[in-house]
Coordinates of C-alpha atoms and ligand atoms in Angstrom, one line a residue:
M231 CA -1.6 -38.4 33.1
T232 CA -0.8 -38.2 29.1
E233 CA 2.8 -37.2 28.6
R234 CA 2.5 -33.7 26.0
R235 CA 4.8 -33.5 23.2
P236 CA 7.2 -31.3 22.6
L237 CA 7.2 -27.9 21.1
T238 CA 10.0 -25.4 20.2
I239 CA 9.0 -21.8 20.3
R240 CA 10.8 -19.7 18.6
L241 CA 10.2 -16.2 20.2
A242 CA 11.0 -13.1 17.6
T243 CA 13.0 -10.2 18.7
P244 CA 12.6 -7.4 18.2
R245 CA 8.2 -8.1 18.5
G246 CA 5.4 -5.9 19.8
F247 CA 5.1 -2.3 20.8
C248 CA 7.6 0.3 19.1
A249 CA 8.6 3.4 20.5
G250 CA 5.5 5.6 18.5
V251 CA 2.9 3.2 19.7
D252 CA 4.5 3.6 23.5
R253 CA 4.4 7.1 22.9
A254 CA 0.4 7.2 21.9
I255 CA -0.7 5.2 24.7
Q256 CA 1.5 7.5 27.0
I257 CA 0.1 10.4 25.6
V258 CA -3.9 9.2 26.5
E259 CA -2.2 8.3 29.8
E260 CA -0.8 11.5 30.7
A261 CA -4.1 13.3 29.2
L262 CA -6.1 11.5 31.4
K263 CA -4.3 12.7 34.4
K264 CA -4.0 16.1 33.3
W265 CA -7.2 16.5 32.0
G266 CA -9.4 13.9 33.8
A267 CA -12.0 11.6 31.9
P268 CA -13.5 11.8 29.4
V269 CA -10.9 12.3 27.3
Y270 CA -11.6 11.8 23.6
V271 CA -9.8 9.9 21.0
R272 CA -9.8 10.3 17.2
H273 CA -9.8 6.9 15.5
E274 CA -8.2 4.1 17.7
I275 CA -5.5 5.3 19.4
V276 CA -3.2 2.4 17.9
H277 CA -4.6 -0.6 15.8
N278 CA -5.4 -3.1 19.0
A279 CA -8.8 -3.8 20.5
H280 CA -7.2 -4.8 24.0
V281 CA -5.1 -1.9 23.8
V282 CA -8.0 0.4 23.3
S283 CA -10.7 -1.6 26.0
R284 CA -7.6 -0.6 28.6
L285 CA -7.4 2.7 27.8
E286 CA -11.6 3.0 27.6
A287 CA -11.9 1.5 31.2
L288 CA -9.6 4.4 32.6
G289 CA -11.7 7.2 30.4
A290 CA -10.6 7.3 27.4
V291 CA -13.5 7.6 24.5
F292 CA -12.6 6.4 20.9
V293 CA -14.7 8.5 17.8
E294 CA -14.2 8.3 14.0
E295 CA -14.7 11.8 13.7
L296 CA -14.2 15.2 15.2
E297 CA -17.6 16.4 15.2
D298 CA -18.2 13.4 17.4
C299 CA -16.0 15.0 20.0
P300 CA -17.7 17.8 22.0
E301 CA -15.7 21.2 22.2
D302 CA -15.1 21.1 26.3
R303 CA -13.6 18.1 26.4
P304 CA -9.8 17.5 24.9
V305 CA -9.0 15.5 21.9
I306 CA -6.0 13.0 20.9
F307 CA -5.2 12.4 17.5
S308 CA -4.3 8.8 16.9
A309 CA -0.7 7.7 16.2
H310 CA -1.4 7.0 12.2
G311 CA -1.4 10.8 11.9
V312 CA -4.7 13.0 10.6
P313 CA -5.0 15.2 7.6
K314 CA -4.2 19.0 7.9
S315 CA -7.5 20.0 8.1
V316 CA -8.4 17.7 11.5
P317 CA -5.9 20.3 13.6
A318 CA -7.2 23.0 11.5
E319 CA -11.0 22.5 12.6
A320 CA -9.7 21.2 16.1
Q321 CA -8.0 25.0 16.3
R322 CA -11.3 26.8 14.8
R323 CA -13.7 25.3 17.4
N324 CA -11.2 26.2 20.0
M325 CA -10.5 22.5 21.6
I326 CA -7.7 21.3 23.5
Y327 CA -6.1 18.7 21.3
V328 CA -2.6 17.0 21.5
D329 CA -1.4 15.4 18.5
A330 CA -0.1 11.9 19.0
T331 CA 0.9 11.0 15.4
C332 CA 4.4 9.2 15.7
P333 CA 7.7 11.2 14.7
L334 CA 8.3 8.7 12.0
V335 CA 5.2 9.8 10.1
S336 CA 5.2 13.4 10.5
K337 CA 9.0 13.1 9.2
V338 CA 7.0 11.6 5.9
H339 CA 4.5 14.7 6.0
V340 CA 7.3 17.0 6.1
E341 CA 8.9 15.3 3.3
A342 CA 5.9 15.7 1.7
E343 CA 5.3 19.2 1.8
R344 CA 9.2 20.2 0.9
H345 CA 8.9 17.8 -2.4
D346 CA 5.3 20.1 -2.8
R347 CA 7.3 23.3 -2.5
E348 CA 9.9 22.4 -4.9
G349 CA 7.2 21.9 -7.6
K350 CA 7.5 17.8 -7.8
E351 CA 4.7 15.9 -8.3
I352 CA 4.5 13.4 -5.7
V353 CA 3.9 9.7 -5.5
L354 CA 2.9 7.7 -2.4
I355 CA 3.4 3.8 -2.2
G356 CA 0.8 2.4 0.3
H357 CA -2.9 1.1 1.3
E358 CA -6.0 2.7 0.1
G359 CA -7.7 3.4 3.1
H360 CA -5.4 3.1 5.9
P361 CA -5.4 5.9 7.9
E362 CA -1.7 6.6 7.6
V363 CA -2.3 7.0 3.9
I364 CA -5.3 9.3 4.6
G365 CA -3.3 11.5 6.9
T366 CA -0.4 11.9 4.5
M367 CA -2.8 12.3 1.3
G368 CA -4.4 15.2 3.8
Q369 CA -1.1 17.3 4.0
L370 CA -1.3 18.8 1.1
P371 CA -4.4 19.7 -1.4
E372 CA -6.7 17.2 -3.1
G373 CA -4.3 16.0 -6.3
R374 CA -0.8 17.0 -5.3
I375 CA -0.7 13.4 -4.4
T376 CA -0.9 9.8 -6.5
L377 CA -1.2 6.7 -4.3
I378 CA 0.5 3.7 -5.5
E379 CA -0.1 0.3 -3.9
T380 CA 1.3 -2.0 -6.2
V381 CA 4.0 -2.5 -9.2
E382 CA 1.3 -2.8 -11.6
D383 CA -0.2 0.8 -10.5
A384 CA 4.0 1.7 -11.2
M385 CA 4.2 0.5 -14.7
A386 CA 0.5 2.2 -15.3
F387 CA 1.1 5.7 -13.4
E388 CA 1.3 8.7 -15.8
P389 CA 2.9 11.9 -14.3
A390 CA 2.5 15.5 -15.5
N391 CA 6.0 16.1 -15.5
P392 CA 8.2 13.0 -15.7
A393 CA 11.5 15.0 -15.0
N394 CA 10.2 16.4 -11.8
L395 CA 9.3 13.4 -9.2
A396 CA 9.1 12.3 -5.7
F397 CA 8.0 9.2 -4.0
V398 CA 7.2 8.8 0.1
T399 CA 5.9 5.8 1.4
Q400 CA 3.6 4.4 4.2
T401 CA 5.8 3.6 7.4
T402 CA 4.7 0.2 7.8
L403 CA 4.9 -1.8 4.1
S404 CA 6.5 -4.5 3.0
V405 CA 9.9 -3.7 2.6
D406 CA 10.5 -6.4 0.0
D407 CA 7.3 -5.4 -1.7
T408 CA 8.3 -1.8 -1.2
A409 CA 11.9 -2.1 -2.9
D410 CA 10.2 -3.8 -6.3
I411 CA 7.4 -0.6 -6.6
V412 CA 10.7 1.6 -6.2
A413 CA 12.6 -0.5 -8.7
A414 CA 9.8 -0.2 -11.5
L415 CA 9.5 3.8 -10.6
Q416 CA 13.4 4.0 -10.8
A417 CA 13.8 1.9 -13.8
R418 CA 10.5 4.6 -15.4
F419 CA 11.9 7.5 -14.2
P420 CA 15.4 7.9 -12.9
G421 CA 15.2 11.2 -11.6
I422 CA 12.9 10.4 -9.3
S423 CA 13.7 11.9 -5.7
T424 CA 13.5 9.3 -3.1
P425 CA 13.3 9.9 0.7
H426 CA 16.3 11.2 2.7
K427 CA 15.9 7.6 4.9
E428 CA 13.8 5.2 4.5
D429 CA 9.9 6.1 5.3
I430 CA 9.3 2.3 6.5
C431 CA 10.2 2.5 9.8
Y432 CA 12.7 1.0 11.9
A433 CA 10.2 -1.3 13.8
T434 CA 8.1 -2.5 10.5
T435 CA 12.0 -3.3 9.1
N436 CA 13.1 -4.8 12.5
R437 CA 9.8 -6.9 12.6
Q438 CA 10.1 -8.1 9.3
E439 CA 13.9 -9.2 9.9
A440 CA 13.2 -11.0 12.5
V441 CA 9.9 -12.9 11.2
K442 CA 12.2 -13.8 8.3
V443 CA 14.4 -15.9 10.8
I444 CA 12.0 -17.5 12.7
G445 CA 9.7 -18.4 9.6
A446 CA 12.5 -20.0 7.9
G447 CA 11.9 -23.8 8.4
A448 CA 9.5 -23.0 10.7
D449 CA 5.8 -25.5 10.7
L450 CA 3.7 -22.6 11.8
V451 CA 4.2 -18.9 12.7
L452 CA 1.5 -16.9 14.8
V453 CA 2.0 -13.2 14.4
I454 CA -0.3 -11.6 17.2
G455 CA -2.2 -8.4 15.9
A456 CA -5.2 -6.7 14.7
E457 CA -6.7 -7.4 11.0
T458 CA -6.5 -3.4 10.7
S459 CA -2.9 -3.5 11.3
S460 CA -0.8 -3.0 8.3
N461 CA 2.6 -3.9 9.9
S462 CA 1.3 -7.1 11.5
K463 CA -0.6 -8.2 8.5
R464 CA 2.8 -7.7 6.6
L465 CA 4.2 -10.2 9.1
V466 CA 2.4 -12.9 8.2
E467 CA 3.6 -12.5 4.5
V468 CA 6.8 -12.1 5.5
A469 CA 6.8 -15.1 7.8
L470 CA 5.4 -17.4 4.4
R471 CA 7.5 -16.1 2.0
A472 CA 10.7 -17.0 4.6
G473 CA 9.2 -20.5 4.3
A474 CA 6.9 -20.8 7.1
K475 CA 4.7 -23.7 6.2
R476 CA 2.0 -21.9 7.2
S477 CA 1.4 -18.2 9.3
E478 CA -1.8 -17.1 10.9
L479 CA -3.1 -13.4 12.4
I480 CA -4.6 -13.7 16.0
A481 CA -6.2 -11.5 18.1
A482 CA -5.1 -13.3 21.3
A483 CA -4.3 -16.9 22.3
E484 CA -8.5 -17.5 22.4
N485 CA -8.2 -17.4 18.8
I486 CA -6.0 -19.7 18.4
D487 CA -7.3 -23.0 16.1
W488 CA -5.1 -25.7 17.8
A489 CA -6.1 -27.9 14.7
W490 CA -3.2 -25.8 13.0
F491 CA -0.9 -27.3 15.4
E492 CA -1.1 -31.0 13.9
G493 CA 2.2 -32.3 13.5
V494 CA 3.9 -28.8 14.4
T495 CA 7.0 -29.0 16.5
T496 CA 8.4 -25.6 15.3
V497 CA 6.2 -22.6 16.1
G498 CA 7.9 -19.3 15.6
L499 CA 5.9 -16.4 17.3
T500 CA 6.0 -12.4 17.1
A501 CA 3.6 -9.4 17.6
G502 CA 3.0 -6.5 15.8
A503 CA 4.1 -2.6 16.7
S504 CA 0.7 -2.3 18.4
A505 CA 0.2 -5.9 19.7
P506 CA 1.3 -5.7 24.2
E507 CA 3.4 -8.2 25.3
D508 CA 1.0 -9.4 28.0
L509 CA -0.8 -10.9 24.5
V510 CA 3.0 -12.8 23.6
Q511 CA 2.8 -14.2 27.1
G512 CA -0.6 -15.6 26.9
V513 CA -0.1 -17.6 23.9
I514 CA 2.9 -19.3 25.2
D515 CA 1.3 -20.2 28.4
A516 CA -2.0 -21.8 26.2
C517 CA 1.0 -23.6 24.3
C518 CA 2.6 -24.7 27.4
E519 CA -0.6 -26.0 29.2
R520 CA -0.9 -28.3 26.1
F521 CA 2.8 -29.1 24.9
D522 CA 6.4 -29.6 26.4
V523 CA 7.5 -26.2 25.5
T524 CA 11.1 -25.2 24.8
L525 CA 11.4 -21.5 24.5
D526 CA 14.1 -20.2 22.1
S527 CA 14.5 -16.6 21.6
V528 CA 15.9 -15.8 18.2
E529 CA 17.3 -11.2 18.2
T530 CA 18.1 -10.0 15.2
A531 CA 17.9 -6.2 16.4
K532 CA 18.4 -4.4 19.8
E533 CA 16.0 -1.5 19.8
T534 CA 16.9 1.5 21.8
V535 CA 14.6 4.1 20.1
T536 CA 12.0 6.4 22.4
F537 CA 10.4 9.5 21.9
K538 CA 9.4 12.3 23.9
L539 CA 5.9 13.7 24.7
P540 CA 4.5 16.3 23.8
R541 CA 5.6 19.8 25.3
V542 CA 1.9 20.1 27.1
L543 CA 1.9 16.6 28.6
A544 CA 5.6 16.3 29.3
D545 CA 5.8 18.5 32.5
Ligands
LIG888 FE1 6.2 4.9 14.5 FE2 7.0 2.6 13.2 FE3 5.7 2.5 15.4 FE4 4.1 3.3 13.1 S1 5.1 1.4 13.6 S2 3.8 4.0 15.1 S3 5.7 4.3 12.0 S4 7.5 3.9 14.8

């Protein structure tokens, strides 16, 4: 037997599931227990195919629009949040619905509404087309929120009333990129109202901090997450910026191209907020089959956040 080459895996902590994802998955599971199958879910409950397939096997049916749900079955709205028109339509059709929007996304919705009530013009920093952005913009009538994606957008933005502005952000952005966009806005509009407390959530911030530490000096950083997962994609960018020579987003161990490991002695490993821990273990196991692995756990924060289930399911 040929001797296996040594490999150090620097495992980021915190990684993987956040409190909002945990709650959203529990909501689907509890809804299935309470109402039986099928339970409909509008949009992927969280952006992870493994999570979605497991819930499908339990009886969840995933659809993109409310009109694809029958009126006599419960429907759940995903963790990313929905425009106000969606629950309004469910009510109009007399449907049972449960909103699995993460409370930290709902907080941004409430902030946007408050700014609007105060007559402020609102800027949302986020990525066009992401369901969270669609949901946040849909809290207010069309045209009340302007989306800004880049520093260039911030520089080109021409508000109707520069003295009466506020901004909110998507929860899963790059902390550093957002700071640059906010700085550009504040330089142009010094009176702009800022969120009471950072809109980028604790889980996004903590996972980015951890990947910075494991990424610095790593030959390769693997981020487990879906292409559709904003916070996972940001982890790849942050790892590269922190000094990782290479960083790859993978759905699971099966997607590893082992050619990436040529000449690699240290690999960083983390997972986005919607990626389950068994996928992390799968990558570690796949590495152990090929290398003499030393596991180095790097903890940069402790997370204790949990969210309650909606009352209809909590009892
Ligand atoms: Fe909530 Fe943040 Fe998790 Fe999104 S990433 S579900 S905002 S805790």
